[in-house]
Coordinates of C-alpha atoms in Angstrom, one line a residue:
Chain A
M110 CA 50.0 -7.7 -16.7
L111 CA 46.1 -6.6 -16.8
T112 CA 44.8 -3.5 -14.6
T113 CA 43.2 -5.8 -12.3
Q114 CA 44.4 -4.3 -8.7
P115 CA 42.6 -3.2 -6.3
I116 CA 44.6 0.0 -6.3
R117 CA 42.0 0.8 -9.8
G118 CA 39.9 2.9 -7.4
H119 CA 38.2 5.4 -10.5
N120 CA 37.5 3.2 -13.1
E121 CA 33.8 4.5 -13.4
L122 CA 34.8 8.7 -13.8
R123 CA 36.9 7.1 -16.7
E124 CA 33.7 6.0 -18.5
T125 CA 32.2 9.1 -17.7
E126 CA 35.0 11.1 -18.7
G127 CA 34.0 12.4 -21.9
P128 CA 35.0 12.9 -25.2
V129 CA 38.3 10.8 -24.5
S130 CA 36.8 7.4 -22.8
E131 CA 35.8 5.7 -26.3
H132 CA 39.2 5.1 -26.8
T133 CA 39.4 3.3 -23.6
A134 CA 37.6 0.9 -24.8
R135 CA 40.0 -0.4 -27.9
M136 CA 41.1 -3.7 -26.4
E137 CA 45.4 -2.8 -28.6
H138 CA 45.7 0.1 -27.0
P139 CA 44.9 -1.0 -23.0
P140 CA 44.4 1.3 -20.3
G141 CA 47.7 1.9 -18.8
S142 CA 49.6 1.0 -21.4
V143 CA 52.0 3.1 -23.6
V144 CA 51.8 2.8 -27.3
L145 CA 54.2 5.1 -29.9
Q146 CA 54.6 4.2 -33.7
D147 CA 56.9 6.5 -35.3
A148 CA 55.8 9.6 -33.5
V149 CA 57.6 13.3 -34.3
A150 CA 56.7 16.3 -32.1
G151 CA 59.6 19.2 -31.6
Y152 CA 58.8 22.9 -30.7
G153 CA 58.0 25.4 -33.8
T154 CA 60.3 23.9 -36.7
R155 CA 62.1 21.8 -34.5
K156 CA 62.1 18.2 -35.0
V157 CA 62.8 16.7 -31.0
L158 CA 61.3 13.3 -31.4
D159 CA 61.8 12.1 -34.8
R160 CA 60.2 8.2 -35.4
I161 CA 59.8 7.0 -32.4
T162 CA 58.1 3.6 -32.0
C163 CA 57.8 1.7 -28.6
S164 CA 54.8 0.2 -27.0
Y165 CA 55.0 -0.3 -23.1
A166 CA 52.3 -2.9 -21.6
P167 CA 50.4 -1.9 -18.6
G168 CA 51.6 -2.4 -15.0
Q169 CA 55.8 -2.1 -16.9
F170 CA 58.5 -0.3 -15.7
V171 CA 60.5 1.6 -18.3
M172 CA 63.3 4.0 -18.4
V173 CA 64.0 6.9 -20.4
T174 CA 67.3 7.9 -21.0
G175 CA 69.6 9.6 -23.4
A176 CA 71.9 12.4 -23.7
S177 CA 70.9 16.3 -22.9
G178 CA 68.8 17.1 -25.3
A179 CA 68.1 14.0 -26.3
G180 CA 64.5 14.5 -26.0
K181 CA 63.7 12.8 -22.7
T182 CA 61.6 16.1 -22.0
T183 CA 60.5 15.8 -24.6
F184 CA 58.8 12.4 -24.3
M185 CA 57.3 12.6 -21.5
R186 CA 55.4 15.7 -21.9
L187 CA 54.4 14.4 -25.6
L188 CA 52.8 11.5 -23.4
Y189 CA 51.4 13.7 -21.1
G190 CA 49.9 16.5 -23.4
V191 CA 52.2 19.4 -23.2
V192 CA 53.5 18.8 -26.7
R193 CA 51.5 17.7 -29.8
L194 CA 52.2 15.0 -32.0
R195 CA 52.9 16.2 -34.9
S196 CA 52.7 12.2 -36.9
G197 CA 53.0 9.0 -36.0
E198 CA 50.4 7.6 -33.4
G199 CA 50.5 8.0 -29.5
F200 CA 48.1 6.4 -27.3
V201 CA 48.0 6.6 -23.6
D202 CA 45.9 4.7 -21.3
G203 CA 44.3 3.8 -24.2
I204 CA 43.7 7.8 -25.4
D205 CA 44.6 8.4 -29.3
L206 CA 47.2 11.4 -29.0
R207 CA 45.9 12.2 -32.8
R208 CA 42.6 12.9 -31.4
L209 CA 42.8 14.6 -28.2
W210 CA 41.5 18.1 -28.4
P211 CA 43.2 21.1 -26.8
W212 CA 40.3 21.4 -24.0
Q213 CA 40.6 17.7 -23.9
V214 CA 44.5 17.5 -22.3
S215 CA 43.0 17.9 -18.8
G216 CA 41.2 15.3 -19.0
L217 CA 44.3 13.0 -20.3
R218 CA 46.5 15.0 -17.4
R219 CA 43.9 14.0 -14.6
R220 CA 43.3 10.2 -15.6
L221 CA 47.6 10.4 -15.1
G222 CA 50.6 11.0 -12.3
F223 CA 53.5 13.6 -13.5
V224 CA 56.3 13.8 -11.0
F225 CA 58.4 16.9 -12.0
Q226 CA 62.0 17.4 -11.7
S227 CA 61.5 20.6 -9.3
Y228 CA 58.7 19.0 -8.4
E229 CA 56.3 21.9 -8.6
L230 CA 55.0 22.2 -5.0
L231 CA 52.4 25.3 -4.2
P232 CA 55.2 26.5 -1.8
H233 CA 52.6 28.6 0.5
L234 CA 50.6 25.6 1.3
T235 CA 51.7 21.9 3.5
A236 CA 52.6 18.8 2.0
L237 CA 48.9 17.4 3.0
E238 CA 47.0 20.9 0.9
N239 CA 49.7 20.3 -2.2
V240 CA 47.7 16.8 -2.7
R241 CA 44.6 17.8 -1.3
L242 CA 44.0 20.9 -3.2
P243 CA 44.6 19.0 -6.7
L244 CA 42.3 16.4 -5.9
E245 CA 39.5 19.1 -5.1
L246 CA 39.7 20.9 -7.5
A247 CA 40.3 18.2 -10.1
Q248 CA 38.7 14.9 -9.6
W249 CA 35.3 15.6 -8.5
S250 CA 34.2 12.1 -7.3
I251 CA 36.5 11.5 -5.5
E252 CA 34.7 12.4 -1.9
S253 CA 37.0 12.5 0.8
P254 CA 40.0 15.1 -1.1
E255 CA 41.7 14.7 2.9
D256 CA 41.0 11.1 3.3
V257 CA 43.1 9.7 0.2
A258 CA 45.7 12.4 -0.2
H259 CA 46.6 11.3 4.3
H260 CA 46.4 8.2 2.7
A261 CA 48.4 8.9 -0.5
L262 CA 51.2 10.9 1.7
R263 CA 51.3 7.5 4.1
R264 CA 52.2 5.5 1.1
V265 CA 55.2 7.3 0.1
G266 CA 56.6 7.5 3.8
L267 CA 55.8 10.7 5.1
A268 CA 52.4 10.7 6.8
D269 CA 53.9 12.5 9.5
L270 CA 55.5 15.4 7.6
A271 CA 51.3 16.3 6.3
D272 CA 51.9 19.3 8.5
R273 CA 54.7 21.3 6.5
R274 CA 55.4 23.0 3.7
P275 CA 58.4 22.9 1.3
D276 CA 60.5 25.2 2.5
H277 CA 60.9 22.7 6.1
L278 CA 61.0 19.9 3.6
S279 CA 64.5 18.4 1.8
G280 CA 64.5 18.1 -1.1
G281 CA 64.0 14.5 -1.4
Q282 CA 60.6 14.9 1.4
Q283 CA 60.0 17.3 -1.0
Q284 CA 59.2 14.8 -4.2
R285 CA 57.4 12.6 -2.8
V286 CA 55.2 14.8 -1.8
A287 CA 55.4 15.4 -5.5
I288 CA 54.7 11.7 -5.7
A289 CA 52.3 11.2 -3.6
R290 CA 50.6 14.3 -5.4
A291 CA 50.5 12.4 -8.5
I292 CA 49.4 8.5 -7.6
A293 CA 46.6 9.8 -5.1
H294 CA 44.2 9.8 -7.3
Q295 CA 45.3 6.6 -8.7
P296 CA 47.0 6.9 -12.2
R297 CA 47.3 4.0 -14.1
I298 CA 50.3 5.6 -15.2
L299 CA 52.9 7.3 -13.9
L300 CA 55.4 9.5 -15.5
A301 CA 58.6 11.1 -13.9
D302 CA 60.5 13.4 -15.4
E303 CA 64.2 13.4 -13.9
P304 CA 62.9 12.7 -10.4
T305 CA 66.3 12.5 -8.5
G306 CA 67.8 15.3 -10.4
N307 CA 68.4 17.0 -7.5
L308 CA 68.5 14.8 -5.1
D309 CA 71.6 13.3 -3.2
T310 CA 72.7 9.7 -3.5
I311 CA 70.3 8.5 -0.9
A312 CA 66.8 10.1 -1.1
T313 CA 67.4 9.3 -5.0
W314 CA 67.4 5.6 -3.8
Q315 CA 64.4 6.6 -1.3
V316 CA 62.1 8.0 -4.9
L317 CA 63.7 4.8 -7.3
D318 CA 62.3 2.6 -5.2
L319 CA 59.0 3.9 -3.9
L320 CA 58.2 4.4 -8.3
A321 CA 59.6 0.8 -8.0
E322 CA 56.9 0.1 -5.7
L323 CA 54.0 1.3 -7.3
S324 CA 55.2 -0.1 -10.9
E325 CA 55.2 -3.3 -9.1
D326 CA 51.3 -2.4 -7.2
G327 CA 50.4 -2.5 -11.2
M328 CA 50.3 1.2 -12.7
T329 CA 52.8 1.5 -15.8
V330 CA 55.8 3.8 -14.4
L331 CA 58.0 5.8 -16.9
L332 CA 61.0 7.8 -15.3
A333 CA 62.9 9.5 -17.8
T334 CA 66.7 9.8 -16.2
H335 CA 70.5 10.2 -17.0
D336 CA 71.6 9.1 -13.8
A337 CA 73.8 6.6 -14.7
T338 CA 74.1 4.2 -11.4
A339 CA 70.8 4.2 -11.4
L340 CA 70.8 3.3 -15.1
Q341 CA 73.2 -0.2 -13.8
H342 CA 71.3 -1.8 -10.7
F343 CA 67.8 -1.0 -13.3
D344 CA 67.2 -4.2 -14.7
G345 CA 63.7 -3.6 -16.6
E346 CA 62.7 -1.9 -20.3
V347 CA 65.6 0.8 -21.3
L348 CA 63.9 3.6 -23.6
R349 CA 67.3 4.7 -25.2
L350 CA 66.6 8.7 -27.1
Chain B
M13 CA 13.5 -4.6 -13.2
S14 CA 12.9 -1.0 -13.0
S15 CA 12.5 -1.3 -8.8
A16 CA 15.1 -1.7 -8.9
S17 CA 17.0 0.5 -11.2
S18 CA 15.1 3.0 -9.3
P19 CA 16.4 3.2 -6.3
A20 CA 20.3 2.5 -8.2
F21 CA 19.6 5.5 -10.4
A22 CA 18.4 7.6 -7.3
R23 CA 21.7 6.6 -5.7
K24 CA 24.0 7.4 -8.7
V25 CA 21.7 11.0 -9.3
G26 CA 22.2 11.9 -5.8
R27 CA 26.2 10.8 -5.9
Q28 CA 26.6 12.9 -8.6
L29 CA 24.9 16.0 -6.7
N30 CA 26.8 15.5 -3.7
A31 CA 29.6 15.5 -6.4
V32 CA 28.6 19.4 -7.6
R33 CA 28.0 20.4 -4.0
R34 CA 31.2 19.5 -2.5
H35 CA 33.3 20.8 -5.7
A36 CA 31.1 23.5 -5.7
L37 CA 31.8 23.9 -1.7
S38 CA 36.3 23.3 -2.8
L39 CA 35.4 26.7 -5.5
L40 CA 34.8 28.8 -2.8
A41 CA 37.0 27.9 -0.3
Y42 CA 39.6 27.7 -3.1
S43 CA 38.2 31.9 -4.2
W44 CA 38.2 32.7 -1.2
H45 CA 41.8 31.6 0.0
W46 CA 43.3 33.4 -3.1
Q47 CA 41.4 36.5 -2.2
R48 CA 42.1 36.9 1.6
P49 CA 45.8 38.3 0.9
H50 CA 44.8 40.8 -1.6
L51 CA 41.8 42.5 0.7
I52 CA 43.2 45.9 0.5
S53 CA 43.5 46.2 -3.2
W54 CA 39.8 44.7 -3.8
A55 CA 38.2 47.1 -1.5
G56 CA 39.8 50.0 -3.6
S57 CA 38.8 48.8 -7.0
V58 CA 35.2 48.2 -5.2
I59 CA 36.0 52.2 -4.2
V60 CA 36.2 53.2 -7.7
V61 CA 33.6 50.8 -9.4
G62 CA 31.6 51.6 -7.5
S63 CA 31.9 55.0 -7.4
L64 CA 32.0 55.5 -11.6
M65 CA 28.7 53.8 -11.3
A66 CA 26.6 55.7 -8.4
L67 CA 27.9 58.9 -10.8
A68 CA 26.6 57.4 -14.2
A69 CA 23.5 55.7 -12.8
S70 CA 22.6 59.1 -10.3
V71 CA 22.9 60.8 -13.9
Q72 CA 20.9 58.2 -15.3
L73 CA 18.4 58.8 -12.4
T74 CA 18.2 62.4 -13.2
V75 CA 17.8 62.8 -17.1
T76 CA 15.3 59.9 -16.5
L77 CA 13.5 61.9 -13.9
V78 CA 13.1 65.1 -16.1
G79 CA 13.0 63.1 -19.8
G80 CA 9.9 61.4 -18.3
A81 CA 8.7 64.5 -17.5
V82 CA 9.5 66.5 -20.3
E83 CA 7.8 64.1 -22.8
R84 CA 4.3 63.8 -20.9
E85 CA 4.8 67.7 -21.7
M86 CA 5.6 67.5 -25.0
Q87 CA 2.1 64.9 -25.0
S88 CA 0.3 67.0 -24.0
A89 CA 1.4 69.8 -26.7
S90 CA -1.6 68.7 -28.0
Q91 CA -4.3 70.4 -25.1
I92 CA -3.9 73.9 -24.9
Q93 CA -5.6 76.0 -22.4
V94 CA -5.8 79.4 -23.0
F95 CA -7.1 80.5 -19.6
L96 CA -10.4 83.1 -18.9
A97 CA -10.5 86.5 -17.0
D98 CA -13.2 85.8 -14.2
E99 CA -14.9 89.1 -14.7
A100 CA -14.5 87.9 -18.7
K101 CA -17.9 88.5 -20.1
P102 CA -19.8 85.0 -22.7
E103 CA -20.0 86.9 -25.9
D104 CA -15.9 87.6 -25.9
V105 CA -15.4 83.8 -24.5
S106 CA -18.0 83.0 -27.6
A107 CA -15.5 85.0 -30.3
L108 CA -12.6 84.0 -29.0
T109 CA -13.9 80.2 -29.4
A110 CA -14.5 80.8 -32.6
Q111 CA -11.8 82.6 -32.9
L112 CA -9.8 79.6 -32.2
K113 CA -11.9 76.8 -33.5
A114 CA -11.4 78.6 -36.8
M115 CA -7.7 78.0 -37.1
Q116 CA -6.3 76.0 -39.3
G117 CA -4.6 73.0 -37.0
V118 CA -7.1 72.9 -34.5
K119 CA -9.7 70.4 -34.0
G120 CA -12.1 71.5 -31.8
V121 CA -12.3 73.4 -28.4
Q122 CA -14.2 73.3 -25.2
Y123 CA -15.7 75.5 -22.5
R124 CA -13.9 74.1 -18.7
S125 CA -15.6 76.4 -15.5
K126 CA -13.8 77.0 -12.8
A127 CA -16.0 74.8 -11.4
E128 CA -14.8 71.9 -13.7
A129 CA -11.6 72.5 -13.3
A130 CA -11.7 72.9 -9.3
K131 CA -12.5 69.6 -9.5
L132 CA -10.3 68.0 -12.0
A133 CA -7.5 70.6 -9.6
S134 CA -8.0 68.7 -6.6
Q135 CA -7.7 64.9 -8.7
D136 CA -3.8 66.6 -9.1
S137 CA -1.9 65.7 -6.2
Q138 CA 0.4 69.3 -7.5
L139 CA -2.4 71.6 -8.1
A140 CA -5.0 69.9 -5.0
P141 CA -3.0 71.8 -2.3
L142 CA -2.9 75.5 -3.6
S143 CA -7.2 75.6 -2.7
N144 CA -6.1 74.6 0.7
G145 CA -7.3 77.5 2.6
A146 CA -8.9 79.6 0.0
Q147 CA -11.0 82.0 0.5
S148 CA -13.0 81.1 -3.2
N149 CA -12.8 78.6 -6.0
P150 CA -9.2 79.6 -7.5
Y151 CA -9.4 77.9 -10.9
P152 CA -10.3 79.5 -14.2
A153 CA -12.1 78.7 -16.3
T154 CA -10.3 77.7 -19.9
L155 CA -10.9 77.3 -23.0
V156 CA -9.3 73.6 -23.7
V157 CA -7.6 73.7 -27.5
D158 CA -7.5 70.4 -28.9
V159 CA -4.6 71.0 -31.7
Q160 CA -3.0 69.0 -34.6
D161 CA 0.3 70.6 -34.6
P162 CA 1.8 72.2 -31.6
A163 CA 3.2 74.5 -33.7
V164 CA 0.2 76.0 -33.6
G165 CA 0.5 76.6 -30.4
G166 CA 2.3 80.2 -31.0
R167 CA -1.2 81.8 -32.8
V168 CA -3.4 79.8 -30.3
A169 CA -1.5 82.3 -27.5
E170 CA -1.4 85.5 -30.1
A171 CA -5.1 84.8 -30.3
A172 CA -5.6 84.8 -26.8
Q173 CA -3.4 88.1 -25.8
K174 CA -5.3 90.4 -27.9
S175 CA -9.0 88.7 -27.2
A176 CA -10.9 90.5 -23.7
A177 CA -11.2 87.4 -22.4
A178 CA -8.1 85.8 -21.6
D179 CA -6.2 86.7 -19.2
R180 CA -4.2 89.0 -19.1
Q181 CA -1.0 87.8 -16.9
V182 CA -1.2 84.4 -17.9
P183 CA -2.9 83.3 -21.1
V184 CA -1.8 79.7 -21.8
S185 CA -1.1 77.5 -20.2
Y186 CA 2.3 76.2 -22.3
T187 CA 3.9 77.9 -25.4
P188 CA 4.9 74.8 -27.2
E189 CA 8.5 77.0 -28.2
D190 CA 9.6 76.1 -24.3
A191 CA 8.6 72.0 -25.3
R192 CA 11.1 72.2 -28.1
K193 CA 13.9 74.2 -26.2
L194 CA 13.0 71.3 -23.4
S195 CA 13.5 69.1 -26.3
R196 CA 16.5 69.6 -27.8
I197 CA 17.6 69.2 -24.5
L198 CA 16.5 66.9 -23.2
D199 CA 18.1 65.0 -26.3
V200 CA 21.8 67.1 -24.9
L201 CA 21.2 64.8 -22.0
R202 CA 20.4 61.8 -23.1
F203 CA 23.4 61.5 -25.3
G204 CA 25.6 62.3 -22.2
A205 CA 24.0 60.1 -20.2
L206 CA 24.4 57.3 -22.6
A207 CA 28.2 58.6 -23.6
L208 CA 28.6 58.8 -19.5
D209 CA 27.6 55.6 -19.3
L210 CA 29.6 53.9 -22.2
G211 CA 32.6 55.0 -20.6
V212 CA 32.1 54.4 -16.5
A213 CA 31.3 51.0 -18.2
L214 CA 35.3 50.9 -20.5
V215 CA 36.8 52.7 -17.4
A216 CA 35.2 49.6 -15.1
T217 CA 35.8 47.2 -17.1
M218 CA 40.2 48.5 -17.3
A219 CA 39.7 49.2 -13.6
A220 CA 38.5 45.1 -12.4
L221 CA 41.1 44.2 -16.1
R222 CA 43.9 45.5 -14.0
L223 CA 43.3 44.0 -10.6
F224 CA 42.6 40.4 -12.2
R225 CA 45.7 40.4 -14.1
S226 CA 47.4 41.8 -11.4
E227 CA 46.3 38.6 -9.3
A228 CA 46.6 36.5 -12.1
R229 CA 50.0 37.6 -12.2
A230 CA 50.9 37.2 -9.0
R231 CA 49.1 33.6 -9.2
R232 CA 51.1 32.9 -12.5
Q233 CA 53.0 29.7 -10.9
E234 CA 50.5 28.4 -8.7
L235 CA 47.9 28.2 -12.0
R236 CA 50.9 27.0 -13.8
I237 CA 50.5 23.9 -11.5
L238 CA 47.8 22.9 -11.4
A239 CA 47.2 23.1 -15.0
L240 CA 49.9 20.8 -14.9
V241 CA 48.0 18.5 -12.4
G242 CA 45.3 18.7 -14.9
V243 CA 42.9 21.7 -12.9
R244 CA 40.8 22.3 -16.0
P245 CA 41.0 26.6 -17.3
T246 CA 37.2 26.8 -16.7
V247 CA 37.9 25.5 -12.8
L248 CA 41.2 28.0 -12.7
R249 CA 39.4 31.6 -13.5
A250 CA 37.3 30.3 -10.6
P251 CA 38.8 32.4 -8.1
L252 CA 38.6 35.3 -10.8
L253 CA 34.9 34.9 -11.8
F254 CA 34.3 35.1 -8.1
Q255 CA 36.6 38.3 -7.9
A256 CA 34.5 39.8 -10.7
L257 CA 31.3 38.9 -9.1
S258 CA 32.4 40.1 -5.7
V259 CA 33.6 43.2 -7.0
A260 CA 30.2 44.3 -9.0
L261 CA 28.0 42.9 -5.8
A262 CA 30.3 45.0 -4.1
A263 CA 30.1 47.9 -6.5
S264 CA 26.6 47.9 -7.4
A265 CA 26.2 47.8 -3.1
L266 CA 27.6 51.1 -3.7
T267 CA 25.0 52.7 -6.4
L268 CA 22.5 51.7 -4.9
L269 CA 23.0 53.5 -1.6
A270 CA 24.4 56.8 -4.0
L271 CA 20.5 56.1 -5.9
W272 CA 19.1 55.7 -2.9
W273 CA 19.6 59.0 -1.5
L274 CA 19.4 61.0 -4.7
G275 CA 15.6 59.5 -5.2
T276 CA 15.0 60.8 -2.3
T277 CA 16.2 64.1 -2.4
L278 CA 16.6 65.0 -6.1
P279 CA 12.8 65.3 -6.6
K280 CA 12.9 68.6 -3.8
G281 CA 15.6 69.7 -5.9
L282 CA 14.4 69.6 -9.8
S283 CA 10.9 70.7 -7.6
Y284 CA 12.0 74.1 -6.8
A285 CA 14.7 74.8 -10.3
L286 CA 12.1 73.3 -12.6
P287 CA 8.7 73.7 -11.0
F288 CA 7.2 73.9 -14.0
L289 CA 8.3 69.2 -14.2
T290 CA 5.5 66.8 -12.7
L291 CA 8.4 64.2 -12.1
S292 CA 7.5 60.2 -11.9
H293 CA 7.8 58.8 -9.2
P294 CA 11.6 58.3 -7.9
L295 CA 12.4 55.7 -5.9
I296 CA 10.8 53.6 -9.0
A297 CA 12.5 54.9 -12.3
A298 CA 16.0 54.1 -9.0
R299 CA 14.7 50.8 -8.5
D300 CA 14.7 49.7 -12.5
I301 CA 18.4 51.9 -13.0
G302 CA 19.9 49.7 -10.0
L303 CA 18.4 46.4 -11.5
V304 CA 20.0 47.3 -14.4
T305 CA 23.3 48.4 -12.9
V306 CA 23.2 45.4 -10.7
V307 CA 22.9 43.2 -13.7
G308 CA 25.2 45.4 -16.0
S309 CA 28.3 45.0 -13.6
C310 CA 28.1 40.8 -13.1
V311 CA 28.2 40.9 -16.6
L312 CA 30.9 43.2 -17.2
L313 CA 32.6 42.4 -15.1
G314 CA 32.0 38.1 -15.5
S315 CA 33.0 38.7 -18.9
S316 CA 36.0 40.7 -18.6
A317 CA 37.7 38.3 -16.0
L318 CA 37.1 35.4 -18.6
L319 CA 39.1 37.6 -21.1
V320 CA 42.3 37.2 -18.7
R321 CA 44.0 34.7 -20.0
V322 CA 45.2 31.2 -17.9
P323 CA 47.9 28.7 -18.4
K324 CA 46.6 25.6 -20.4

């Protein structure tokens, strides 16, 4: 599944986003793909990921699982540019992680979507403002951040709750706002680190269904989870760490 | 080809300009959103920084005015006037002229009549009023002595005091020793003003840094989240820079007010305390100091905003 769906609306932006764009032309690592080869990463002297190899095509839905401390979060943070690649190779959305300088990290993040376990919403902003503010501050080329934010909230089924602040939303609703924020700029890849970790069963399935829909629309989704039930009902690719 | 590509290029440039304008407005709105809840601490910083800057600028203005006047006095040390008594005999004047010309270090001596002195005085704003209402010409005839070295001034004064031709009460226009004393005082004042400027710059920077750091601490979670969703560190700094510039401009406004007030009142005070000094126009000096204050404070506080760490 290649990235030619209508959901891709910012190719022009990507082509002009600076030093990282040269790598997008690499056909062996097409936009929307995630490729690691013998990747090593960790914190300080501690190796958390040791020679990880995996390759996911654009539009694939992948669950990343493993015991506590196995490195699920580190894996996600490596792909998101929070943790540096120590050795091996890594390509995310066509970007070579080995050549990612610290000042280019925010450029990588603007191309991806990330959903956190703890939602990471700004408490003093409404749901709409939480989605709109990153668009205004990070995505210059979007002409009407307000409309795009509304569209993203509709996409996650929260159009009616756009004016509520996070403390007036349930955990599942907050996570859907976080997903709306992550997908508003229509990234090719969505990374979700334990997005259902704080949710009840119904909210968990709502979030998982939503992520599956996004994958069906052509978005590559990597979901880190230790939820056994979710894994049992999942028939796609699983990366065990 | 070119006619087809030109409109496309213009559209592209127009889109880019629109994007920049939109982004600038978003940054301004976001910066205001940041600052709005902390207006009291902002006002406190403006008062502290503004008071310090006003103090430093006022001292600087005083030193600049007095310094300029003293420098002019120092330059005029190469020309000393011996005031002649109205009843001086021509032979005494000639004798004194010859005596002065014979002195080592004296380049020349020129006689200036009362009429010539009155004519020159009429062109001097400080001297001209002296003749208003006077029955006769109040300006004395003088011997204008050109000297190579101000140190000769002492001997010129001594010769004038002994001569019957010179005015008994005010024999010479100027004693070089006075100039040297003033010069030393001026050096001390300049050093003091410079030290005060540096001190103010340091204290103002510390006060501003304290404000910016507390703002960044209060917004730590927000900055971290925005960094995580891809907002550039430069954009995250924008509210701090906005705050720095707004503090600098508001504090500069206080300083300019102080300079304006001082510029209008200082000449009167100085004329009373140091009547022999001819001050240059105080508002021109105040304008120059004000300009340096505005630019300097913006650069200094803007730089200190860049020192605050934001998440990457």
